[in-house]
Amino acid sequence: MASIRKEISIAADPAGVWDAVRDVGNIHVRLVPGFVTDCRLEGDDRIVTFANGLVVREPIVDIDDDARRVAWAAVAEQFRHYNASVQVFAEGADRTRLVWIADLLPNELEETVQSMIEQGLAVMKQTLERS
């Protein structure tokens, strides 16, 4: 199973970063605008449309306010398995470390998913530091 772990440092208040991350139905507005062009909630799932046209159903597994962690799966034809999480860590009053972990099958998709995660993190950093 491919396992990807990426992290970034963000010059922003951890509480504000967490507020944007936990708003799972508005990631296209508050977290990754442009990278995600649409997002809507259907029950416990979010339907995410990426800028490249890919549409993925993502069941939200958990929103943990104490750990500041969101976990989700992805249901899409290309994946046999996909689960991911984003966790927010305080690094002082105005600095945040954000960690994104994804586990997926088939392994052949690792490079593609890793590239998308890196793009998403770059947009998150830019968006959250502007807020």
PDB file of C-alpha atoms in Angstrom:
ATOM      1  CA  MET A   1       0.000   0.000   0.000  1.00  0.00           C
ATOM      2  CA  ALA A   2       1.321   3.420  -0.905  1.00  0.00           C
ATOM      3  CA  SER A   3       1.579   5.789   2.042  1.00  0.00           C
ATOM      4  CA  ILE A   4       2.179   9.507   1.583  1.00  0.00           C
ATOM      5  CA  ARG A   5       3.003  11.938   4.380  1.00  0.00           C
ATOM      6  CA  LYS A   6       3.471  15.643   3.659  1.00  0.00           C
ATOM      7  CA  GLU A   7       3.633  18.625   5.979  1.00  0.00           C
ATOM      8  CA  ILE A   8       3.909  22.374   5.689  1.00  0.00           C
ATOM      9  CA  SER A   9       4.410  25.292   8.008  1.00  0.00           C
ATOM     10  CA  ILE A  10       1.853  28.087   7.759  1.00  0.00           C
ATOM     11  CA  ALA A  11       2.241  31.609   9.100  1.00  0.00           C
ATOM     12  CA  ALA A  12      -1.263  31.721  10.571  1.00  0.00           C
ATOM     13  CA  ASP A  13      -3.096  31.269  13.855  1.00  0.00           C
ATOM     14  CA  PRO A  14      -3.677  27.524  14.542  1.00  0.00           C
ATOM     15  CA  ALA A  15      -7.279  28.131  15.661  1.00  0.00           C
ATOM     16  CA  GLY A  16      -8.075  29.896  12.392  1.00  0.00           C
ATOM     17  CA  VAL A  17      -6.385  27.189  10.347  1.00  0.00           C
ATOM     18  CA  TRP A  18      -8.355  24.511  12.194  1.00  0.00           C
ATOM     19  CA  ASP A  19     -11.603  26.414  11.653  1.00  0.00           C
ATOM     20  CA  ALA A  20     -11.001  26.356   7.877  1.00  0.00           C
ATOM     21  CA  VAL A  21      -9.858  22.698   7.816  1.00  0.00           C
ATOM     22  CA  ARG A  22     -12.839  21.447   9.834  1.00  0.00           C
ATOM     23  CA  ASP A  23     -15.299  23.247   7.515  1.00  0.00           C
ATOM     24  CA  VAL A  24     -15.360  20.165   5.261  1.00  0.00           C
ATOM     25  CA  GLY A  25     -18.167  21.397   3.015  1.00  0.00           C
ATOM     26  CA  ASN A  26     -16.449  24.667   2.123  1.00  0.00           C
ATOM     27  CA  ILE A  27     -12.916  23.610   1.229  1.00  0.00           C
ATOM     28  CA  HIS A  28     -13.359  25.113  -2.245  1.00  0.00           C
ATOM     29  CA  VAL A  29     -13.858  28.536  -0.635  1.00  0.00           C
ATOM     30  CA  ARG A  30     -11.861  28.530   2.618  1.00  0.00           C
ATOM     31  CA  LEU A  31      -9.006  26.106   2.068  1.00  0.00           C
ATOM     32  CA  VAL A  32      -8.127  25.242  -1.526  1.00  0.00           C
ATOM     33  CA  PRO A  33      -9.921  27.655  -3.895  1.00  0.00           C
ATOM     34  CA  GLY A  34      -9.018  26.999  -7.495  1.00  0.00           C
ATOM     35  CA  PHE A  35      -7.537  23.584  -6.717  1.00  0.00           C
ATOM     36  CA  VAL A  36     -11.051  22.423  -5.755  1.00  0.00           C
ATOM     37  CA  THR A  37     -13.684  24.173  -7.849  1.00  0.00           C
ATOM     38  CA  ASP A  38     -16.794  22.792  -6.132  1.00  0.00           C
ATOM     39  CA  CYS A  39     -17.666  20.920  -2.965  1.00  0.00           C
ATOM     40  CA  ARG A  40     -21.054  19.935  -1.633  1.00  0.00           C
ATOM     41  CA  LEU A  41     -22.196  17.786   1.252  1.00  0.00           C
ATOM     42  CA  GLU A  42     -24.535  14.817   0.830  1.00  0.00           C
ATOM     43  CA  GLY A  43     -25.154  13.394   4.288  1.00  0.00           C
ATOM     44  CA  ASP A  44     -21.763  12.378   5.712  1.00  0.00           C
ATOM     45  CA  ASP A  45     -20.099  12.530   2.272  1.00  0.00           C
ATOM     46  CA  ARG A  46     -18.650  15.450   0.423  1.00  0.00           C
ATOM     47  CA  ILE A  47     -18.599  15.513  -3.348  1.00  0.00           C
ATOM     48  CA  VAL A  48     -15.406  17.238  -4.466  1.00  0.00           C
ATOM     49  CA  THR A  49     -14.716  18.577  -7.960  1.00  0.00           C
ATOM     50  CA  PHE A  50     -11.044  19.263  -8.650  1.00  0.00           C
ATOM     51  CA  ALA A  51      -9.738  21.809 -11.158  1.00  0.00           C
ATOM     52  CA  ASN A  52      -8.614  18.955 -13.428  1.00  0.00           C
ATOM     53  CA  GLY A  53     -12.252  17.807 -13.716  1.00  0.00           C
ATOM     54  CA  LEU A  54     -11.944  14.805 -11.384  1.00  0.00           C
ATOM     55  CA  VAL A  55     -15.033  14.321  -9.192  1.00  0.00           C
ATOM     56  CA  VAL A  56     -14.644  12.216  -6.036  1.00  0.00           C
ATOM     57  CA  ARG A  57     -17.076  11.170  -3.307  1.00  0.00           C
ATOM     58  CA  GLU A  58     -15.334  11.507   0.053  1.00  0.00           C
ATOM     59  CA  PRO A  59     -17.044   9.972   3.077  1.00  0.00           C
ATOM     60  CA  ILE A  60     -16.022  12.036   6.112  1.00  0.00           C
ATOM     61  CA  VAL A  61     -14.749   9.535   8.682  1.00  0.00           C
ATOM     62  CA  ASP A  62     -14.090  11.901  11.583  1.00  0.00           C
ATOM     63  CA  ILE A  63     -13.785  15.531  12.590  1.00  0.00           C
ATOM     64  CA  ASP A  64     -11.865  15.519  15.872  1.00  0.00           C
ATOM     65  CA  ASP A  65     -11.848  18.971  17.470  1.00  0.00           C
ATOM     66  CA  ASP A  66      -9.581  17.873  20.338  1.00  0.00           C
ATOM     67  CA  ALA A  67      -6.879  16.487  18.029  1.00  0.00           C
ATOM     68  CA  ARG A  68      -7.649  19.057  15.293  1.00  0.00           C
ATOM     69  CA  ARG A  69      -7.824  16.257  12.752  1.00  0.00           C
ATOM     70  CA  VAL A  70     -10.144  15.524   9.829  1.00  0.00           C
ATOM     71  CA  ALA A  71     -10.152  12.041   8.294  1.00  0.00           C
ATOM     72  CA  TRP A  72     -11.877  10.942   5.102  1.00  0.00           C
ATOM     73  CA  ALA A  73     -11.986   8.181   2.511  1.00  0.00           C
ATOM     74  CA  ALA A  74     -12.357   8.459  -1.257  1.00  0.00           C
ATOM     75  CA  VAL A  75     -14.735   6.425  -3.356  1.00  0.00           C
ATOM     76  CA  ALA A  76     -13.661   6.591  -6.989  1.00  0.00           C
ATOM     77  CA  GLU A  77     -13.242   4.067  -9.760  1.00  0.00           C
ATOM     78  CA  GLN A  78      -9.457   4.414  -9.839  1.00  0.00           C
ATOM     79  CA  PHE A  79      -8.979   3.571  -6.125  1.00  0.00           C
ATOM     80  CA  ARG A  80      -9.208   0.141  -4.552  1.00  0.00           C
ATOM     81  CA  HIS A  81      -8.533   1.880  -1.219  1.00  0.00           C
ATOM     82  CA  TYR A  82      -8.005   5.484  -0.143  1.00  0.00           C
ATOM     83  CA  ASN A  83      -8.032   7.084   3.265  1.00  0.00           C
ATOM     84  CA  ALA A  84      -6.487  10.362   4.330  1.00  0.00           C
ATOM     85  CA  SER A  85      -6.281  12.836   7.162  1.00  0.00           C
ATOM     86  CA  VAL A  86      -5.200  16.400   7.714  1.00  0.00           C
ATOM     87  CA  GLN A  87      -4.097  17.419  11.182  1.00  0.00           C
ATOM     88  CA  VAL A  88      -3.341  20.895  12.535  1.00  0.00           C
ATOM     89  CA  PHE A  89      -0.564  21.448  15.103  1.00  0.00           C
ATOM     90  CA  ALA A  90       0.172  24.719  16.884  1.00  0.00           C
ATOM     91  CA  GLU A  91       3.733  25.987  16.611  1.00  0.00           C
ATOM     92  CA  GLY A  92       3.223  29.078  18.703  1.00  0.00           C
ATOM     93  CA  ALA A  93       0.455  31.663  18.645  1.00  0.00           C
ATOM     94  CA  ASP A  94       0.786  32.569  14.970  1.00  0.00           C
ATOM     95  CA  ARG A  95       2.392  29.543  13.349  1.00  0.00           C
ATOM     96  CA  THR A  96       0.821  26.218  12.338  1.00  0.00           C
ATOM     97  CA  ARG A  97       2.165  22.898  11.108  1.00  0.00           C
ATOM     98  CA  LEU A  98      -0.275  21.039   8.905  1.00  0.00           C
ATOM     99  CA  VAL A  99       0.224  17.298   8.253  1.00  0.00           C
ATOM    100  CA  TRP A 100      -1.565  15.429   5.436  1.00  0.00           C
ATOM    101  CA  ILE A 101      -1.349  11.621   5.360  1.00  0.00           C
ATOM    102  CA  ALA A 102      -2.852   9.422   2.643  1.00  0.00           C
ATOM    103  CA  ASP A 103      -2.836   5.640   2.229  1.00  0.00           C
ATOM    104  CA  LEU A 104      -3.964   4.234  -1.086  1.00  0.00           C
ATOM    105  CA  LEU A 105      -4.175   1.348  -3.507  1.00  0.00           C
ATOM    106  CA  PRO A 106      -3.199   0.667  -6.202  1.00  0.00           C
ATOM    107  CA  ASN A 107       0.396   1.712  -5.607  1.00  0.00           C
ATOM    108  CA  GLU A 108       0.667   2.948  -9.194  1.00  0.00           C
ATOM    109  CA  LEU A 109      -1.398   6.024  -8.255  1.00  0.00           C
ATOM    110  CA  GLU A 110       1.099   7.179  -5.616  1.00  0.00           C
ATOM    111  CA  GLU A 111       2.908   9.684  -7.851  1.00  0.00           C
ATOM    112  CA  THR A 112      -0.331  11.225  -9.121  1.00  0.00           C
ATOM    113  CA  VAL A 113      -1.849  11.508  -5.639  1.00  0.00           C
ATOM    114  CA  GLN A 114       1.394  12.847  -4.161  1.00  0.00           C
ATOM    115  CA  SER A 115       1.459  15.563  -6.817  1.00  0.00           C
ATOM    116  CA  MET A 116      -2.158  16.504  -6.060  1.00  0.00           C
ATOM    117  CA  ILE A 117      -1.435  16.642  -2.319  1.00  0.00           C
ATOM    118  CA  GLU A 118       1.570  18.902  -2.917  1.00  0.00           C
ATOM    119  CA  GLN A 119      -0.552  21.201  -5.092  1.00  0.00           C
ATOM    120  CA  GLY A 120      -3.306  21.246  -2.483  1.00  0.00           C
ATOM    121  CA  LEU A 121      -0.886  22.076   0.318  1.00  0.00           C
ATOM    122  CA  ALA A 122       0.620  24.936  -1.678  1.00  0.00           C
ATOM    123  CA  VAL A 123      -2.849  26.411  -2.218  1.00  0.00           C
ATOM    124  CA  MET A 124      -3.723  25.906   1.474  1.00  0.00           C
ATOM    125  CA  LYS A 125      -0.588  27.734   2.559  1.00  0.00           C
ATOM    126  CA  GLN A 126      -1.265  30.645   0.230  1.00  0.00           C
ATOM    127  CA  THR A 127      -4.955  30.847   1.179  1.00  0.00           C
ATOM    128  CA  LEU A 128      -4.485  30.544   4.933  1.00  0.00           C
ATOM    129  CA  GLU A 129      -1.579  32.973   5.108  1.00  0.00           C
ATOM    130  CA  ARG A 130      -3.687  35.551   3.254  1.00  0.00           C
ATOM    131  CA  SER A 131      -6.662  35.162   5.611  1.00  0.00           C
TER     132      SER A 131
END
